[in-house]
Short mmCIF file of N, CA and C in Angstrom, two decimals:
data_model
loop_
_atom_site.label_atom_id
_atom_site.label_comp_id
_atom_site.label_asym_id
_atom_site.label_seq_id
_atom_site.Cartn_x
_atom_site.Cartn_y
_atom_site.Cartn_z
N MET A 1 0.83 -1.18 0.00
CA MET A 1 0.00 0.00 0.00
C MET A 1 0.89 1.25 0.00
N SER A 2 0.48 2.24 -0.75
CA SER A 2 1.28 3.47 -0.82
C SER A 2 1.06 4.32 0.42
N SER A 3 2.06 5.14 0.72
CA SER A 3 1.98 6.02 1.87
C SER A 3 1.01 7.16 1.59
N LEU A 4 0.31 7.56 2.62
CA LEU A 4 -0.60 8.68 2.50
C LEU A 4 0.19 9.98 2.64
N THR A 5 -0.38 11.06 2.10
CA THR A 5 0.30 12.35 2.09
C THR A 5 -0.48 13.38 2.89
N ILE A 6 0.10 14.56 2.98
CA ILE A 6 -0.57 15.67 3.65
C ILE A 6 -1.90 15.97 2.98
N LYS A 7 -1.93 15.92 1.64
CA LYS A 7 -3.19 16.18 0.91
C LYS A 7 -4.25 15.15 1.29
N ASP A 8 -3.84 13.87 1.44
CA ASP A 8 -4.78 12.83 1.85
C ASP A 8 -5.35 13.14 3.24
N LEU A 9 -4.47 13.56 4.15
CA LEU A 9 -4.92 13.91 5.50
C LEU A 9 -5.89 15.09 5.44
N GLU A 10 -5.56 16.11 4.67
CA GLU A 10 -6.43 17.28 4.57
C GLU A 10 -7.81 16.91 4.02
N LYS A 11 -7.86 16.02 3.01
CA LYS A 11 -9.14 15.58 2.45
C LYS A 11 -9.96 14.82 3.50
N LEU A 12 -9.29 13.90 4.20
CA LEU A 12 -9.98 13.12 5.22
C LEU A 12 -10.45 14.00 6.37
N GLN A 13 -9.61 14.96 6.76
CA GLN A 13 -9.97 15.88 7.83
C GLN A 13 -11.16 16.74 7.42
N ALA A 14 -11.22 17.15 6.15
CA ALA A 14 -12.35 17.96 5.65
C ALA A 14 -13.65 17.16 5.70
N LYS A 15 -13.57 15.86 5.44
CA LYS A 15 -14.76 15.00 5.49
C LYS A 15 -15.19 14.70 6.92
N HIS A 16 -14.23 14.71 7.85
CA HIS A 16 -14.49 14.36 9.25
C HIS A 16 -13.89 15.43 10.16
N PRO A 17 -14.46 16.63 10.16
CA PRO A 17 -13.84 17.74 10.91
C PRO A 17 -13.86 17.56 12.43
N ASP A 18 -14.67 16.66 12.93
CA ASP A 18 -14.74 16.47 14.38
C ASP A 18 -13.68 15.52 14.91
N TYR A 19 -12.93 14.88 14.01
CA TYR A 19 -11.88 13.96 14.43
C TYR A 19 -10.52 14.66 14.41
N ARG A 20 -9.71 14.40 15.42
CA ARG A 20 -8.31 14.85 15.42
C ARG A 20 -7.48 13.75 14.80
N MET A 21 -6.64 14.12 13.85
CA MET A 21 -5.84 13.13 13.14
C MET A 21 -4.39 13.58 13.07
N GLU A 22 -3.50 12.59 13.01
CA GLU A 22 -2.08 12.84 12.76
C GLU A 22 -1.65 11.97 11.59
N LEU A 23 -0.65 12.42 10.87
CA LEU A 23 -0.05 11.65 9.78
C LEU A 23 1.33 11.21 10.26
N VAL A 24 1.51 9.91 10.44
CA VAL A 24 2.76 9.38 10.98
C VAL A 24 3.26 8.27 10.07
N ASP A 25 4.44 8.46 9.51
CA ASP A 25 5.05 7.45 8.62
C ASP A 25 4.10 7.03 7.51
N GLY A 26 3.36 7.98 6.95
CA GLY A 26 2.46 7.68 5.84
C GLY A 26 1.15 7.05 6.25
N ASN A 27 0.87 6.96 7.54
CA ASN A 27 -0.38 6.40 8.04
C ASN A 27 -1.15 7.46 8.81
N ILE A 28 -2.46 7.45 8.67
CA ILE A 28 -3.29 8.39 9.41
C ILE A 28 -3.73 7.74 10.71
N ILE A 29 -3.51 8.45 11.79
CA ILE A 29 -3.89 7.99 13.12
C ILE A 29 -5.02 8.89 13.61
N VAL A 30 -6.14 8.28 13.97
CA VAL A 30 -7.25 9.04 14.56
C VAL A 30 -7.02 9.08 16.06
N MET A 31 -6.99 10.28 16.59
CA MET A 31 -6.69 10.48 18.01
C MET A 31 -8.00 10.48 18.81
N SER A 32 -8.00 9.73 19.90
CA SER A 32 -9.19 9.73 20.75
C SER A 32 -9.11 10.92 21.71
N PRO A 33 -10.24 11.35 22.24
CA PRO A 33 -10.19 12.42 23.24
C PRO A 33 -9.36 11.97 24.43
N SER A 34 -8.74 12.93 25.10
CA SER A 34 -7.95 12.58 26.28
C SER A 34 -8.87 12.45 27.48
N GLY A 35 -8.33 11.89 28.54
CA GLY A 35 -9.08 11.83 29.79
C GLY A 35 -9.22 13.23 30.36
N TYR A 36 -10.20 13.42 31.22
CA TYR A 36 -10.46 14.74 31.80
C TYR A 36 -9.26 15.26 32.57
N GLU A 37 -8.70 14.39 33.43
CA GLU A 37 -7.57 14.82 34.25
C GLU A 37 -6.38 15.22 33.40
N SER A 38 -6.06 14.42 32.38
CA SER A 38 -4.90 14.74 31.55
C SER A 38 -5.12 16.03 30.77
N ALA A 39 -6.35 16.28 30.33
CA ALA A 39 -6.65 17.55 29.64
C ALA A 39 -6.50 18.73 30.59
N GLU A 40 -6.93 18.54 31.82
CA GLU A 40 -6.81 19.60 32.82
C GLU A 40 -5.33 19.90 33.13
N VAL A 41 -4.52 18.86 33.23
CA VAL A 41 -3.09 19.03 33.49
C VAL A 41 -2.41 19.72 32.31
N ALA A 42 -2.75 19.31 31.09
CA ALA A 42 -2.18 19.96 29.90
C ALA A 42 -2.56 21.43 29.84
N PHE A 43 -3.81 21.72 30.17
CA PHE A 43 -4.28 23.11 30.16
C PHE A 43 -3.55 23.93 31.22
N GLU A 44 -3.33 23.34 32.39
CA GLU A 44 -2.61 24.03 33.46
C GLU A 44 -1.17 24.34 33.02
N PHE A 45 -0.50 23.35 32.42
CA PHE A 45 0.86 23.57 31.94
C PHE A 45 0.87 24.70 30.91
N ALA A 46 -0.04 24.61 29.93
CA ALA A 46 -0.09 25.61 28.87
C ALA A 46 -0.41 27.00 29.43
N THR A 47 -1.31 27.07 30.39
CA THR A 47 -1.68 28.35 30.99
C THR A 47 -0.49 28.97 31.72
N GLN A 48 0.19 28.17 32.53
CA GLN A 48 1.36 28.66 33.26
C GLN A 48 2.43 29.16 32.28
N LEU A 49 2.65 28.40 31.22
CA LEU A 49 3.65 28.78 30.23
C LEU A 49 3.22 30.03 29.47
N LEU A 50 2.00 30.07 29.01
CA LEU A 50 1.50 31.23 28.25
C LEU A 50 1.53 32.50 29.09
N ASN A 51 1.14 32.39 30.36
CA ASN A 51 1.13 33.56 31.23
C ASN A 51 2.53 34.13 31.45
N TRP A 52 3.56 33.33 31.26
CA TRP A 52 4.92 33.81 31.40
C TRP A 52 5.48 34.28 30.05
N VAL A 53 5.17 33.53 28.98
CA VAL A 53 5.72 33.82 27.65
C VAL A 53 5.09 35.05 27.00
N LYS A 54 3.77 35.18 27.09
CA LYS A 54 3.06 36.22 26.34
C LYS A 54 3.50 37.65 26.69
N PRO A 55 3.56 38.04 27.97
CA PRO A 55 3.98 39.42 28.25
C PRO A 55 5.42 39.71 27.83
N ARG A 56 6.22 38.67 27.70
CA ARG A 56 7.62 38.84 27.30
C ARG A 56 7.80 38.73 25.78
N LYS A 57 6.70 38.38 25.09
CA LYS A 57 6.70 38.23 23.62
C LYS A 57 7.80 37.28 23.15
N LEU A 58 7.91 36.14 23.87
CA LEU A 58 8.96 35.17 23.57
C LEU A 58 8.60 34.18 22.48
N GLY A 59 7.29 34.00 22.26
CA GLY A 59 6.90 33.02 21.26
C GLY A 59 5.44 32.65 21.39
N ARG A 60 5.12 31.48 20.84
CA ARG A 60 3.74 31.02 20.74
C ARG A 60 3.53 29.72 21.53
N VAL A 61 2.45 29.66 22.27
CA VAL A 61 2.07 28.47 23.02
C VAL A 61 0.74 27.97 22.45
N THR A 62 0.68 26.68 22.13
CA THR A 62 -0.56 26.11 21.60
C THR A 62 -0.90 24.81 22.31
N GLY A 63 -2.14 24.39 22.12
CA GLY A 63 -2.63 23.15 22.69
C GLY A 63 -2.66 22.03 21.67
N SER A 64 -3.40 21.00 22.00
CA SER A 64 -3.38 19.75 21.22
C SER A 64 -4.04 19.84 19.85
N SER A 65 -4.70 20.92 19.54
CA SER A 65 -5.33 21.04 18.22
C SER A 65 -4.39 21.64 17.18
N ALA A 66 -3.24 22.15 17.60
CA ALA A 66 -2.30 22.78 16.66
C ALA A 66 -1.36 21.73 16.08
N GLY A 67 -1.42 21.56 14.77
CA GLY A 67 -0.58 20.57 14.10
C GLY A 67 0.69 21.17 13.54
N PHE A 68 1.71 20.33 13.46
CA PHE A 68 3.01 20.71 12.92
C PHE A 68 3.37 19.77 11.78
N ILE A 69 3.75 20.34 10.63
CA ILE A 69 4.34 19.54 9.57
C ILE A 69 5.83 19.47 9.90
N LEU A 70 6.26 18.29 10.27
CA LEU A 70 7.64 18.09 10.70
C LEU A 70 8.56 17.88 9.49
N PRO A 71 9.87 18.02 9.68
CA PRO A 71 10.80 17.87 8.56
C PRO A 71 10.71 16.54 7.81
N ASN A 72 10.19 15.49 8.44
CA ASN A 72 10.04 14.20 7.77
C ASN A 72 8.67 14.06 7.09
N SER A 73 7.89 15.15 7.05
CA SER A 73 6.55 15.24 6.43
C SER A 73 5.43 14.65 7.28
N ASP A 74 5.73 14.16 8.49
CA ASP A 74 4.66 13.76 9.40
C ASP A 74 3.92 15.01 9.86
N ILE A 75 2.67 14.85 10.20
CA ILE A 75 1.90 15.92 10.83
C ILE A 75 1.51 15.43 12.20
N ARG A 76 2.04 16.09 13.23
CA ARG A 76 1.82 15.68 14.61
C ARG A 76 1.32 16.85 15.43
N ALA A 77 0.66 16.55 16.53
CA ALA A 77 0.11 17.58 17.41
C ALA A 77 0.38 17.21 18.86
N PRO A 78 1.36 17.84 19.49
CA PRO A 78 1.60 17.60 20.91
C PRO A 78 0.46 18.17 21.75
N ASP A 79 0.36 17.73 23.00
CA ASP A 79 -0.67 18.26 23.90
C ASP A 79 -0.43 19.74 24.17
N VAL A 80 0.83 20.15 24.30
CA VAL A 80 1.22 21.55 24.48
C VAL A 80 2.49 21.74 23.67
N SER A 81 2.61 22.91 23.03
CA SER A 81 3.85 23.21 22.32
C SER A 81 4.21 24.67 22.47
N PHE A 82 5.49 24.94 22.29
CA PHE A 82 6.01 26.30 22.34
C PHE A 82 6.99 26.47 21.20
N VAL A 83 6.85 27.60 20.47
CA VAL A 83 7.77 27.94 19.40
C VAL A 83 8.29 29.35 19.67
N LEU A 84 9.60 29.51 19.61
CA LEU A 84 10.21 30.82 19.80
C LEU A 84 9.71 31.81 18.74
N ALA A 85 9.54 33.07 19.15
CA ALA A 85 9.02 34.11 18.27
C ALA A 85 9.84 34.25 16.99
N GLU A 86 11.16 34.19 17.10
CA GLU A 86 11.98 34.38 15.91
C GLU A 86 11.85 33.26 14.90
N ARG A 87 11.32 32.11 15.32
CA ARG A 87 11.12 30.98 14.40
C ARG A 87 9.74 30.98 13.76
N LEU A 88 8.80 31.71 14.36
CA LEU A 88 7.43 31.74 13.84
C LEU A 88 6.85 33.13 14.12
N ARG A 89 7.23 34.08 13.28
CA ARG A 89 6.86 35.49 13.48
C ARG A 89 5.36 35.71 13.41
N LYS A 90 4.68 34.92 12.56
CA LYS A 90 3.23 35.06 12.38
C LYS A 90 2.61 33.66 12.41
N SER A 91 1.44 33.56 13.03
CA SER A 91 0.76 32.26 13.08
C SER A 91 0.28 31.86 11.69
N PRO A 92 0.61 30.65 11.25
CA PRO A 92 0.10 30.19 9.95
C PRO A 92 -1.38 29.84 10.06
N ARG A 93 -2.09 29.97 8.97
CA ARG A 93 -3.52 29.63 8.97
C ARG A 93 -3.71 28.11 9.06
N SER A 94 -2.77 27.36 8.55
CA SER A 94 -2.85 25.91 8.57
C SER A 94 -1.82 25.37 9.56
N PHE A 95 -1.14 24.32 9.19
CA PHE A 95 -0.14 23.72 10.06
C PHE A 95 1.15 24.55 10.07
N ALA A 96 1.84 24.56 11.18
CA ALA A 96 3.15 25.19 11.25
C ALA A 96 4.15 24.21 10.64
N GLU A 97 4.99 24.69 9.73
CA GLU A 97 5.93 23.82 9.04
C GLU A 97 7.30 23.86 9.72
N LEU A 98 7.34 23.30 10.92
CA LEU A 98 8.57 23.23 11.70
C LEU A 98 8.33 22.34 12.91
N ALA A 99 9.40 21.99 13.57
CA ALA A 99 9.28 21.27 14.85
C ALA A 99 9.26 22.32 15.96
N PRO A 100 8.35 22.21 16.92
CA PRO A 100 8.32 23.18 18.01
C PRO A 100 9.60 23.09 18.84
N ASP A 101 9.93 24.17 19.52
CA ASP A 101 11.10 24.15 20.39
C ASP A 101 10.87 23.30 21.63
N LEU A 102 9.63 23.31 22.11
CA LEU A 102 9.23 22.53 23.28
C LEU A 102 7.94 21.82 22.95
N MET A 103 7.88 20.54 23.27
CA MET A 103 6.62 19.81 23.12
C MET A 103 6.35 19.02 24.40
N VAL A 104 5.06 18.93 24.75
CA VAL A 104 4.64 18.28 25.98
C VAL A 104 3.57 17.26 25.66
N GLU A 105 3.71 16.08 26.22
CA GLU A 105 2.68 15.06 26.16
C GLU A 105 2.23 14.75 27.59
N VAL A 106 0.92 14.63 27.78
CA VAL A 106 0.34 14.29 29.08
C VAL A 106 -0.32 12.93 28.94
N LYS A 107 0.10 11.99 29.77
CA LYS A 107 -0.46 10.63 29.70
C LYS A 107 -1.93 10.62 30.09
N SER A 108 -2.73 10.08 29.20
CA SER A 108 -4.14 9.87 29.43
C SER A 108 -4.34 8.38 29.73
N PRO A 109 -5.45 7.98 30.33
CA PRO A 109 -5.63 6.56 30.63
C PRO A 109 -5.51 5.64 29.41
N SER A 110 -5.82 6.13 28.22
CA SER A 110 -5.75 5.29 27.02
C SER A 110 -4.37 5.29 26.36
N ASP A 111 -3.43 6.11 26.86
CA ASP A 111 -2.09 6.19 26.29
C ASP A 111 -1.15 5.16 26.90
N SER A 112 -0.18 4.73 26.10
CA SER A 112 0.91 3.92 26.66
C SER A 112 2.13 4.82 26.81
N LEU A 113 2.85 4.63 27.89
CA LEU A 113 4.07 5.41 28.11
C LEU A 113 5.06 5.16 26.98
N LYS A 114 5.12 3.94 26.49
CA LYS A 114 6.05 3.60 25.41
C LYS A 114 5.76 4.44 24.16
N SER A 115 4.50 4.57 23.77
CA SER A 115 4.17 5.33 22.56
C SER A 115 4.41 6.83 22.77
N LEU A 116 4.14 7.33 23.97
CA LEU A 116 4.39 8.74 24.25
C LEU A 116 5.89 9.05 24.24
N ARG A 117 6.68 8.16 24.81
CA ARG A 117 8.14 8.36 24.80
C ARG A 117 8.67 8.31 23.37
N LYS A 118 8.12 7.42 22.55
CA LYS A 118 8.53 7.33 21.14
C LYS A 118 8.18 8.62 20.41
N LYS A 119 7.00 9.17 20.67
CA LYS A 119 6.60 10.43 20.03
C LYS A 119 7.57 11.54 20.41
N ILE A 120 7.93 11.61 21.68
CA ILE A 120 8.88 12.63 22.13
C ILE A 120 10.24 12.42 21.46
N GLU A 121 10.72 11.19 21.39
CA GLU A 121 11.99 10.90 20.73
C GLU A 121 11.95 11.32 19.26
N ASP A 122 10.82 11.06 18.59
CA ASP A 122 10.67 11.45 17.19
C ASP A 122 10.78 12.96 17.04
N PHE A 123 10.09 13.71 17.90
CA PHE A 123 10.15 15.17 17.84
C PHE A 123 11.58 15.66 18.07
N LEU A 124 12.26 15.09 19.06
CA LEU A 124 13.63 15.51 19.35
C LEU A 124 14.55 15.24 18.16
N SER A 125 14.38 14.11 17.51
CA SER A 125 15.23 13.78 16.36
C SER A 125 14.96 14.69 15.17
N LEU A 126 13.81 15.38 15.18
CA LEU A 126 13.44 16.26 14.07
C LEU A 126 13.63 17.74 14.39
N GLY A 127 14.25 18.04 15.54
CA GLY A 127 14.60 19.43 15.81
C GLY A 127 14.00 20.04 17.06
N THR A 128 13.07 19.37 17.72
CA THR A 128 12.55 19.89 18.97
C THR A 128 13.66 19.85 20.02
N ARG A 129 13.80 20.92 20.77
CA ARG A 129 14.89 21.00 21.75
C ARG A 129 14.59 20.27 23.05
N ILE A 130 13.32 20.35 23.50
CA ILE A 130 12.95 19.75 24.78
C ILE A 130 11.59 19.08 24.65
N GLY A 131 11.51 17.86 25.14
CA GLY A 131 10.25 17.13 25.20
C GLY A 131 9.95 16.81 26.65
N ILE A 132 8.69 16.95 27.01
CA ILE A 132 8.28 16.70 28.39
C ILE A 132 7.12 15.71 28.38
N LEU A 133 7.23 14.70 29.24
CA LEU A 133 6.16 13.73 29.43
C LEU A 133 5.65 13.88 30.85
N ILE A 134 4.36 14.18 30.96
CA ILE A 134 3.73 14.36 32.26
C ILE A 134 2.82 13.16 32.53
N ASN A 135 3.02 12.53 33.67
CA ASN A 135 2.21 11.37 34.06
C ASN A 135 1.41 11.72 35.31
N PRO A 136 0.15 12.16 35.13
CA PRO A 136 -0.67 12.55 36.28
C PRO A 136 -0.94 11.40 37.26
N GLU A 137 -0.98 10.17 36.75
CA GLU A 137 -1.26 9.02 37.61
C GLU A 137 -0.18 8.84 38.67
N LYS A 138 1.07 9.09 38.29
CA LYS A 138 2.21 8.87 39.18
C LYS A 138 2.80 10.16 39.74
N HIS A 139 2.27 11.31 39.29
CA HIS A 139 2.82 12.62 39.70
C HIS A 139 4.31 12.71 39.35
N ILE A 140 4.62 12.32 38.11
CA ILE A 140 6.00 12.34 37.62
C ILE A 140 6.05 13.14 36.32
N VAL A 141 7.12 13.92 36.17
CA VAL A 141 7.39 14.65 34.94
C VAL A 141 8.77 14.20 34.45
N GLU A 142 8.83 13.79 33.18
CA GLU A 142 10.09 13.37 32.56
C GLU A 142 10.49 14.45 31.55
N VAL A 143 11.73 14.91 31.64
CA VAL A 143 12.23 15.95 30.73
C VAL A 143 13.30 15.34 29.83
N TYR A 144 13.08 15.46 28.51
CA TYR A 144 13.96 14.86 27.51
C TYR A 144 14.68 15.93 26.70
N ARG A 145 15.96 15.68 26.46
CA ARG A 145 16.79 16.47 25.53
C ARG A 145 17.59 15.47 24.71
N LEU A 146 17.76 15.76 23.44
CA LEU A 146 18.48 14.85 22.56
C LEU A 146 19.89 14.59 23.09
N GLY A 147 20.24 13.31 23.20
CA GLY A 147 21.58 12.94 23.61
C GLY A 147 21.88 13.10 25.09
N GLN A 148 20.86 13.38 25.90
CA GLN A 148 21.08 13.54 27.34
C GLN A 148 20.20 12.56 28.12
N ASP A 149 20.58 12.31 29.36
CA ASP A 149 19.76 11.46 30.22
C ASP A 149 18.44 12.15 30.54
N VAL A 150 17.42 11.34 30.72
CA VAL A 150 16.11 11.86 31.10
C VAL A 150 16.18 12.38 32.52
N VAL A 151 15.58 13.54 32.75
CA VAL A 151 15.50 14.11 34.09
C VAL A 151 14.11 13.81 34.62
N ILE A 152 14.04 13.21 35.80
CA ILE A 152 12.76 12.86 36.43
C ILE A 152 12.46 13.85 37.55
N LEU A 153 11.27 14.45 37.49
CA LEU A 153 10.85 15.41 38.51
C LEU A 153 9.60 14.90 39.21
N THR A 154 9.50 15.20 40.52
CA THR A 154 8.34 14.82 41.32
C THR A 154 7.77 16.05 42.02
N ASP A 155 6.80 15.83 42.88
CA ASP A 155 6.08 16.94 43.52
C ASP A 155 6.97 17.92 44.29
N ASP A 156 8.12 17.48 44.75
CA ASP A 156 9.02 18.37 45.51
C ASP A 156 9.91 19.23 44.60
N ASP A 157 9.82 19.01 43.28
CA ASP A 157 10.72 19.66 42.34
C ASP A 157 10.07 20.85 41.63
N VAL A 158 10.92 21.65 41.01
CA VAL A 158 10.49 22.78 40.19
C VAL A 158 11.09 22.60 38.80
N LEU A 159 10.25 22.66 37.78
CA LEU A 159 10.71 22.57 36.40
C LEU A 159 11.27 23.92 35.97
N THR A 160 12.48 23.90 35.47
CA THR A 160 13.08 25.08 34.85
C THR A 160 13.66 24.65 33.51
N ILE A 161 13.68 25.57 32.57
CA ILE A 161 14.24 25.30 31.25
C ILE A 161 15.11 26.50 30.87
N PRO A 162 16.23 26.67 31.57
CA PRO A 162 17.02 27.89 31.39
C PRO A 162 17.57 28.08 29.98
N ASP A 163 17.81 26.99 29.26
CA ASP A 163 18.35 27.09 27.91
C ASP A 163 17.31 27.55 26.89
N LEU A 164 16.04 27.48 27.22
CA LEU A 164 14.98 27.88 26.29
C LEU A 164 14.11 29.00 26.87
N LEU A 165 13.82 28.90 28.16
CA LEU A 165 12.93 29.86 28.84
C LEU A 165 13.60 30.33 30.13
N PRO A 166 14.68 31.13 30.01
CA PRO A 166 15.38 31.56 31.22
C PRO A 166 14.49 32.34 32.16
N GLY A 167 14.47 31.91 33.42
CA GLY A 167 13.67 32.58 34.44
C GLY A 167 12.31 31.94 34.69
N TRP A 168 11.82 31.11 33.78
CA TRP A 168 10.51 30.47 33.98
C TRP A 168 10.66 29.31 34.95
N GLU A 169 9.72 29.22 35.88
CA GLU A 169 9.70 28.13 36.85
C GLU A 169 8.28 27.61 37.00
N LEU A 170 8.17 26.30 37.16
CA LEU A 170 6.86 25.68 37.37
C LEU A 170 7.01 24.61 38.45
N ALA A 171 6.35 24.83 39.58
CA ALA A 171 6.36 23.82 40.64
C ALA A 171 5.55 22.61 40.17
N ILE A 172 6.16 21.45 40.20
CA ILE A 172 5.50 20.23 39.71
C ILE A 172 4.19 19.99 40.47
N ALA A 173 4.18 20.23 41.76
CA ALA A 173 2.97 20.01 42.56
C ALA A 173 1.80 20.87 42.09
N ASP A 174 2.08 21.99 41.40
CA ASP A 174 1.01 22.87 40.90
C ASP A 174 0.32 22.36 39.64
N LEU A 175 0.86 21.31 39.03
CA LEU A 175 0.28 20.78 37.80
C LEU A 175 -0.99 19.96 38.01
N TRP A 176 -1.10 19.32 39.14
CA TRP A 176 -2.12 18.29 39.33
C TRP A 176 -3.49 18.88 39.60
N SER A 177 -4.50 18.14 39.21
CA SER A 177 -5.88 18.56 39.39
C SER A 177 -6.19 18.71 40.88
N PRO A 178 -6.85 19.81 41.24
CA PRO A 178 -7.20 19.99 42.65
C PRO A 178 -8.32 19.05 43.07
N GLU A 179 -8.38 18.79 44.35
CA GLU A 179 -9.51 18.04 44.91
C GLU A 179 -10.30 18.98 45.81
N PHE A 180 -11.57 19.12 45.51
CA PHE A 180 -12.43 20.04 46.27
C PHE A 180 -13.18 19.28 47.35
N GLU A 181 -13.34 19.93 48.50
CA GLU A 181 -14.06 19.28 49.61
C GLU A 181 -15.52 19.62 49.56
#
């Protein structure tokens, strides 16, 4: 069977606008909705990041609906992404044709850690500088950089990314969904 292309994805997406899809290695993957908790954690991460990035005009923060045409022609959409302003001066109407500088995946109950780690590795190999895997079930955050050991953070830690976002800090304990009495 021949590999599918971006045009094939666009046609299929036009026929089924309510489905989120990615193009990976010439195959179209239909993405299921995430779990409530994982969506809430992703939104919290994105909000914290956006609230710091936007007043400084450092770049663009997007959620899971923003697709990227990667250098290998895959179209992928991380749960949260950040692109430096100098790399994306204006938001494209369609997909951004680059790898984001930072991409974040949040484990949902239907996700496997293996597939999420593979997605992060793929992004890093295509130019993403930092990949983050957030596991709400275990209260663990894994930080990936190409060619470096994975950094594991827990509730007592603070995430910093001085090489990309100097001065930004995020307490890991602040990511998790609150419990109301």
